Each structure stands twice: as C-alpha cells, then as structure tokens.
Amino acid sequence: MKYIVVLPAAGSGKRMNAGYNKLFLELRGKPILIHTLDVFEQDPNCLAIWLAVKPDERKTIQDMLKQYNITKVKGMPAGGDERQHSVYACILAAGDVSELILVHDAARPFIEPSVITQLTHKAHEMGAAIAGVKAKDTMKRVRNQIIEETLDREQLWMIQTPQAFRANILTIAHQQAAKDGFLGTDESMLVERMNIAVHVVESTYDNVKMTTQEDLLIGEAILQKRQ
Ligand code: C5P
C-alpha cells in the first residue's frame, strides 16, 4: 500500500539535555534522524517524506540528507511550538494527496517495516490505524500520590507512532482541531474526537522514542541485537 510519511522533527528535546536537537545525537555513528529517515527511504511503498524542522536547523538537516543519501524528502516546512502544529504544517505543505498519510515521530528510529505494512493495510481498509503495544505493568490511576483505581491491564495499550490515516480523515481532523483550539498528544486523539474508529496494530517494544539519556543506551542495545 503506497503512502506518504510526515515526520515531525522540530522538537527541542529538553528532556534529553543535549543542548541541541536530540535527533542529531548519534547511535552507532549515525544521527537518530537519519536512522528514522532510512527506514522510509528503503521502503518502496513510501512515496514521499515531509519533514517539519526548526528554520535555524534546516541547513544542517539539508546537509545531513545529502551526506546520507536521503532522496525522498519533498519538503521541510517550519515546525510549530507544539508537535501537533509541526505535523499540521507538513499536512498543509503536502497539499491535496490521495495516498495514505503516515505520521511518525522522527525520534522513533526502530520502527519495524512489517508494522508499517500492517498499519497501511489496516488504514486503507478501515480509515485509521495506529501502532501500540500491550501494557506490561500494572496500571493505576493516581491523584496526589494516592491510588484512585487499578485499571484493567487487558484493555490498556501503550500507543506509539506510526499512526496511519486516509488523507481526508487526517486533514479534516487537524482542521477541526485547529478551529477548536484543541491540542492532542497524538493524531489519533484528533481523529477520535471526530467519532471515527481508530484501529490498533500490535507493534514492538523496540519502537521506543528517544527521549532521555537512558533511551540512548537502550537504542545502542537494540542496534546490537539487530546486528
Ligand atoms: O518531544 P517528543 O520526543 O515527544 O516529540 C516527538 C517528535 O515530535 C520528535 O520527533 C520531535 O522532534 C517532534 N516535535 C516537533 N515539534 C514540536 C515538538 C516535537 O516536530 N514542537
């Protein structure tokens, strides 16, 4: 199933404490951003990549794309203050597209191609499909450090990206969110509030988001395992 991918890469990565965009940090001598881009560069079903960037990082990223021979990036619109704004900037830049749109955090370099394939098939069939893994731990709702409720773990999933949608669904959901001033932490939330069913595809625990320093160690371990 053919698709285009939107990669928000305009975050500041404060929790990583790198002093610069965490996506420039290297794993096995290659920037995290390039690890992620490579997955889509190598997938024949990916027709184009739209990358949201900070304007003052555009030149650095352009140089990286050249250095690592990434050819599918069709545009690098300026990201916004929130991740959602960065994603929307890419959707607007991509314009009228008929293919599926996948949204994927640039900070998740270990997404398995087989999960992308499952997501695109499901989204083509049903309209919206997102990656997730079953919760491993016992989950409780806590307020002021006191347990309010133990949740039924069987029903709990930890949601990741990619999230795949028919283009019209994602575009309308973003338009509506912008109009309402609604801010979500993922695309699915915007689609859910349109009362559209979102399907979950089981992903892998490897698909971690590089957020804090400890994640870099996990990242190196994943690369070693895959070698
Ligand atoms: O900060 P966090 O890792 O949760 O962000 C997820 C992804 O969204 C990252 O790839 C980051 O670069 C991107 N992002 C963005 N614009 C923002 C905030 C985050 O493109 N304003």
Tab-separated table of C-alpha atoms and ligand atoms in Angstrom:
chain	number	residue	atom	x	y	z
A	1	MET	CA	0.000	0.000	0.000
A	2	LYS	CA	1.565	3.310	-1.103
A	3	TYR	CA	1.795	6.133	1.409
A	4	ILE	CA	3.494	9.407	2.240
A	5	VAL	CA	5.039	9.986	5.632
A	6	VAL	CA	5.043	13.067	7.853
A	7	LEU	CA	7.923	13.224	10.322
A	8	PRO	CA	7.826	15.941	12.972
A	9	ALA	CA	11.490	16.725	13.743
A	10	ALA	CA	11.182	20.239	15.133
A	11	GLY	CA	11.232	19.494	18.857
A	12	SER	CA	13.727	20.894	21.310
A	13	GLY	CA	14.334	17.632	23.171
A	14	LYS	CA	14.691	19.319	26.544
A	15	ARG	CA	14.381	16.009	28.418
A	16	MET	CA	17.463	14.719	26.591
A	17	ASN	CA	19.598	17.592	27.903
A	18	ALA	CA	21.813	17.520	24.837
A	19	GLY	CA	21.855	21.304	24.408
A	20	TYR	CA	20.763	20.840	20.784
A	21	ASN	CA	18.169	18.850	18.816
A	22	LYS	CA	18.288	15.289	20.225
A	23	LEU	CA	17.684	13.954	16.715
A	24	PHE	CA	21.253	14.977	15.844
A	25	LEU	CA	22.652	12.672	18.547
A	26	GLU	CA	24.312	9.639	17.047
A	27	LEU	CA	23.668	5.929	17.527
A	28	ARG	CA	26.441	3.793	16.060
A	29	GLY	CA	27.899	6.859	14.360
A	30	LYS	CA	24.678	7.914	12.590
A	31	PRO	CA	22.231	10.632	13.698
A	32	ILE	CA	18.924	9.379	15.152
A	33	LEU	CA	17.113	11.410	12.477
A	34	ILE	CA	18.934	9.522	9.707
A	35	HIS	CA	18.173	6.138	11.291
A	36	THR	CA	14.470	7.049	11.126
A	37	LEU	CA	14.635	8.509	7.613
A	38	ASP	CA	16.460	5.409	6.345
A	39	VAL	CA	13.504	3.184	7.230
A	40	PHE	CA	11.268	5.172	4.878
A	41	GLU	CA	13.963	5.757	2.254
A	42	GLN	CA	14.259	1.981	1.941
A	43	ASP	CA	10.538	1.200	1.887
A	44	PRO	CA	9.387	1.072	-1.763
A	45	ASN	CA	5.809	1.858	-0.653
A	46	CYS	CA	6.874	5.215	0.789
A	47	LEU	CA	6.440	7.769	-1.979
A	48	ALA	CA	7.495	10.960	-0.195
A	49	ILE	CA	8.702	12.268	3.149
A	50	TRP	CA	7.634	15.592	4.664
A	51	LEU	CA	9.844	16.732	7.491
A	52	ALA	CA	8.895	19.504	9.946
A	53	VAL	CA	12.054	21.300	11.033
A	54	LYS	CA	13.140	24.311	13.015
A	55	PRO	CA	14.069	27.001	10.467
A	56	ASP	CA	17.516	27.503	12.015
A	57	GLU	CA	18.221	23.764	11.683
A	58	ARG	CA	17.097	23.459	8.063
A	59	LYS	CA	20.587	23.909	6.599
A	60	THR	CA	22.158	21.351	8.970
A	61	ILE	CA	19.438	18.844	8.078
A	62	GLN	CA	19.771	19.510	4.354
A	63	ASP	CA	23.498	18.767	4.622
A	64	MET	CA	22.745	15.546	6.533
A	65	LEU	CA	20.285	14.400	3.870
A	66	LYS	CA	22.971	14.865	1.233
A	67	GLN	CA	25.643	13.153	3.284
A	68	TYR	CA	23.489	10.082	3.925
A	69	ASN	CA	21.860	9.999	0.505
A	70	ILE	CA	18.260	10.521	1.654
A	71	THR	CA	16.351	11.361	-1.521
A	72	LYS	CA	12.640	11.138	-0.674
A	73	VAL	CA	12.273	14.340	1.371
A	74	LYS	CA	9.909	16.524	-0.670
A	75	GLY	CA	9.649	19.441	1.746
A	76	MET	CA	10.783	20.760	5.097
A	77	PRO	CA	8.152	23.166	6.416
A	78	ALA	CA	8.811	25.085	9.605
A	79	GLY	CA	7.548	23.245	12.675
A	80	GLY	CA	5.455	24.912	15.356
A	81	ASP	CA	5.573	25.337	19.117
A	82	GLU	CA	3.708	22.060	19.648
A	83	ARG	CA	4.198	18.719	17.919
A	84	GLN	CA	0.642	18.915	16.563
A	85	HIS	CA	1.441	22.228	14.836
A	86	SER	CA	4.545	20.688	13.273
A	87	VAL	CA	2.504	17.790	11.897
A	88	TYR	CA	-0.174	20.150	10.561
A	89	ALA	CA	2.493	22.244	8.794
A	90	CYS	CA	3.544	19.110	6.895
A	91	ILE	CA	-0.033	18.186	6.025
A	92	LEU	CA	-0.596	21.669	4.611
A	93	ALA	CA	2.694	21.570	2.719
A	94	ALA	CA	1.873	18.180	1.213
A	95	GLY	CA	-1.372	19.656	-0.166
A	96	ASP	CA	-4.025	17.517	-1.785
A	97	VAL	CA	-2.821	13.943	-1.584
A	98	SER	CA	-4.758	10.828	-2.397
A	99	GLU	CA	-2.436	8.328	-0.745
A	100	LEU	CA	-2.484	7.279	2.881
A	101	ILE	CA	-0.633	9.551	5.301
A	102	LEU	CA	1.556	8.051	7.998
A	103	VAL	CA	2.636	10.268	10.894
A	104	HIS	CA	5.762	9.092	12.688
A	105	ASP	CA	7.930	10.668	15.394
A	106	ALA	CA	11.391	11.290	13.986
A	107	ALA	CA	12.609	10.263	17.452
A	108	ARG	CA	11.498	6.603	16.954
A	109	PRO	CA	14.232	5.109	14.782
A	110	PHE	CA	13.460	1.420	15.409
A	111	ILE	CA	10.076	1.015	13.778
A	112	GLU	CA	9.777	-2.378	12.069
A	113	PRO	CA	8.875	-2.294	8.344
A	114	SER	CA	6.373	-5.126	8.939
A	115	VAL	CA	4.411	-2.881	11.343
A	116	ILE	CA	4.318	-0.118	8.708
A	117	THR	CA	2.908	-2.617	6.204
A	118	GLN	CA	0.205	-3.766	8.625
A	119	LEU	CA	-0.717	-0.181	9.503
A	120	THR	CA	-1.098	0.902	5.892
A	121	HIS	CA	-3.263	-2.093	5.032
A	122	LYS	CA	-5.487	-1.504	8.042
A	123	ALA	CA	-5.782	2.243	7.382
A	124	HIS	CA	-6.608	1.614	3.728
A	125	GLU	CA	-9.334	-0.789	4.771
A	126	MET	CA	-10.703	0.990	7.864
A	127	GLY	CA	-9.553	4.640	7.628
A	128	ALA	CA	-7.348	4.918	10.716
A	129	ALA	CA	-4.779	2.605	12.333
A	130	ILE	CA	-2.153	3.278	14.973
A	131	ALA	CA	0.749	1.319	16.456
A	132	GLY	CA	0.704	0.196	20.064
A	133	VAL	CA	1.913	-2.442	22.499
A	134	LYS	CA	0.138	-4.058	25.423
A	135	ALA	CA	0.873	-2.518	28.821
A	136	LYS	CA	3.361	-4.692	30.721
A	137	ASP	CA	2.980	-3.178	34.163
A	138	THR	CA	0.004	-2.957	36.485
A	139	MET	CA	-1.612	0.395	35.775
A	140	LYS	CA	-3.321	2.576	38.381
A	141	ARG	CA	-4.939	5.965	38.309
A	142	VAL	CA	-3.244	8.117	40.967
A	143	ARG	CA	-4.145	11.522	42.348
A	144	ASN	CA	-1.964	13.344	44.875
A	145	GLN	CA	0.047	10.116	45.176
A	146	ILE	CA	-2.982	8.134	46.341
A	147	ILE	CA	-4.441	5.301	44.243
A	148	GLU	CA	-7.878	6.061	42.911
A	149	GLU	CA	-8.299	2.952	40.799
A	150	THR	CA	-6.484	-0.091	39.441
A	151	LEU	CA	-7.174	-0.276	35.736
A	152	ASP	CA	-7.839	-3.467	33.799
A	153	ARG	CA	-4.494	-4.132	32.134
A	154	GLU	CA	-6.064	-6.341	29.473
A	155	GLN	CA	-7.640	-3.229	27.983
A	156	LEU	CA	-4.602	-0.959	28.183
A	157	TRP	CA	-2.207	-0.289	25.334
A	158	MET	CA	0.782	1.996	25.172
A	159	ILE	CA	0.373	3.951	21.995
A	160	GLN	CA	3.238	4.789	19.669
A	161	THR	CA	3.678	6.132	16.185
A	162	PRO	CA	3.374	5.462	13.246
A	163	GLN	CA	-0.264	6.403	13.002
A	164	ALA	CA	-1.782	5.887	9.547
A	165	PHE	CA	-4.873	7.512	8.065
A	166	ARG	CA	-6.710	8.056	4.853
A	167	ALA	CA	-5.580	11.536	3.849
A	168	ASN	CA	-9.030	13.137	4.062
A	169	ILE	CA	-9.627	11.841	7.599
A	170	LEU	CA	-6.339	13.197	8.921
A	171	THR	CA	-6.744	16.532	7.152
A	172	ILE	CA	-10.274	17.104	8.432
A	173	ALA	CA	-9.307	16.059	11.973
A	174	HIS	CA	-6.432	18.550	12.005
A	175	GLN	CA	-8.561	21.329	10.510
A	176	GLN	CA	-11.214	20.778	13.147
A	177	ALA	CA	-8.668	20.669	15.995
A	178	ALA	CA	-7.125	23.937	14.775
A	179	LYS	CA	-10.565	25.536	14.582
A	180	ASP	CA	-11.464	24.385	18.108
A	181	GLY	CA	-8.056	25.166	19.588
A	182	PHE	CA	-7.813	21.505	20.634
A	183	LEU	CA	-4.348	20.192	21.378
A	184	GLY	CA	-3.756	16.445	21.434
A	185	THR	CA	-0.665	14.411	22.182
A	186	ASP	CA	-1.108	12.269	19.086
A	187	GLU	CA	-3.034	12.305	15.794
A	188	SER	CA	-5.379	9.596	16.972
A	189	MET	CA	-6.867	11.922	19.602
A	190	LEU	CA	-7.848	14.352	16.856
A	191	VAL	CA	-9.480	11.598	14.833
A	192	GLU	CA	-11.193	10.014	17.868
A	193	ARG	CA	-12.962	13.299	18.617
A	194	MET	CA	-14.475	13.140	15.105
A	195	ASN	CA	-16.122	9.877	16.224
A	196	ILE	CA	-14.122	7.863	13.728
A	197	ALA	CA	-12.997	4.414	14.860
A	198	VAL	CA	-9.232	4.098	15.194
A	199	HIS	CA	-7.776	0.581	14.978
A	200	VAL	CA	-4.700	-0.573	16.873
A	201	VAL	CA	-1.992	-2.677	15.253
A	202	GLU	CA	0.342	-4.547	17.595
A	203	SER	CA	3.829	-3.091	17.299
A	204	THR	CA	7.077	-3.989	19.091
A	205	TYR	CA	8.581	-2.833	22.385
A	206	ASP	CA	11.683	-1.889	20.357
A	207	ASN	CA	9.838	1.062	18.869
A	208	VAL	CA	10.957	3.344	21.688
A	209	LYS	CA	11.056	7.114	21.491
A	210	MET	CA	14.492	8.545	22.158
A	211	THR	CA	13.532	10.903	24.978
A	212	THR	CA	16.080	10.783	27.810
A	213	GLN	CA	19.756	9.786	28.081
A	214	GLU	CA	18.806	6.245	29.197
A	215	ASP	CA	16.991	5.729	25.899
A	216	LEU	CA	20.291	6.135	24.055
A	217	LEU	CA	21.657	3.088	25.904
A	218	ILE	CA	18.515	1.159	25.009
A	219	GLY	CA	18.941	2.317	21.409
A	220	GLU	CA	22.514	1.033	21.230
A	221	ALA	CA	21.358	-2.296	22.692
A	222	ILE	CA	18.577	-2.619	20.097
A	223	LEU	CA	21.052	-1.961	17.272
A	224	GLN	CA	23.416	-4.542	18.702
A	225	LYS	CA	20.614	-7.113	18.954
A	226	ARG	CA	19.680	-6.488	15.324
A	227	GLN	CA	23.228	-6.826	14.036
B	1	C5P	O1	9.434	15.661	22.400
B	1	C5P	P1	8.962	14.384	21.791
B	1	C5P	O2	10.059	13.389	21.592
B	1	C5P	O3	7.756	13.808	22.449
B	1	C5P	O4	8.482	14.774	20.310
B	1	C5P	C1	8.072	13.789	19.392
B	1	C5P	C2	8.502	14.184	17.988
B	1	C5P	O5	7.850	15.397	17.625
B	1	C5P	C3	10.006	14.418	17.873
B	1	C5P	O6	10.479	13.814	16.681
B	1	C5P	C4	10.131	15.936	17.834
B	1	C5P	O7	11.223	16.412	17.077
B	1	C5P	C5	8.799	16.360	17.187
B	1	C5P	N1	8.312	17.707	17.605
B	1	C5P	C6	8.082	18.674	16.619
B	1	C5P	N2	7.643	19.931	17.001
B	1	C5P	C7	7.446	20.229	18.284
B	1	C5P	C8	7.654	19.258	19.302
B	1	C5P	C9	8.090	17.986	18.920
B	1	C5P	O8	8.273	18.416	15.436
B	1	C5P	N3	7.036	21.460	18.612
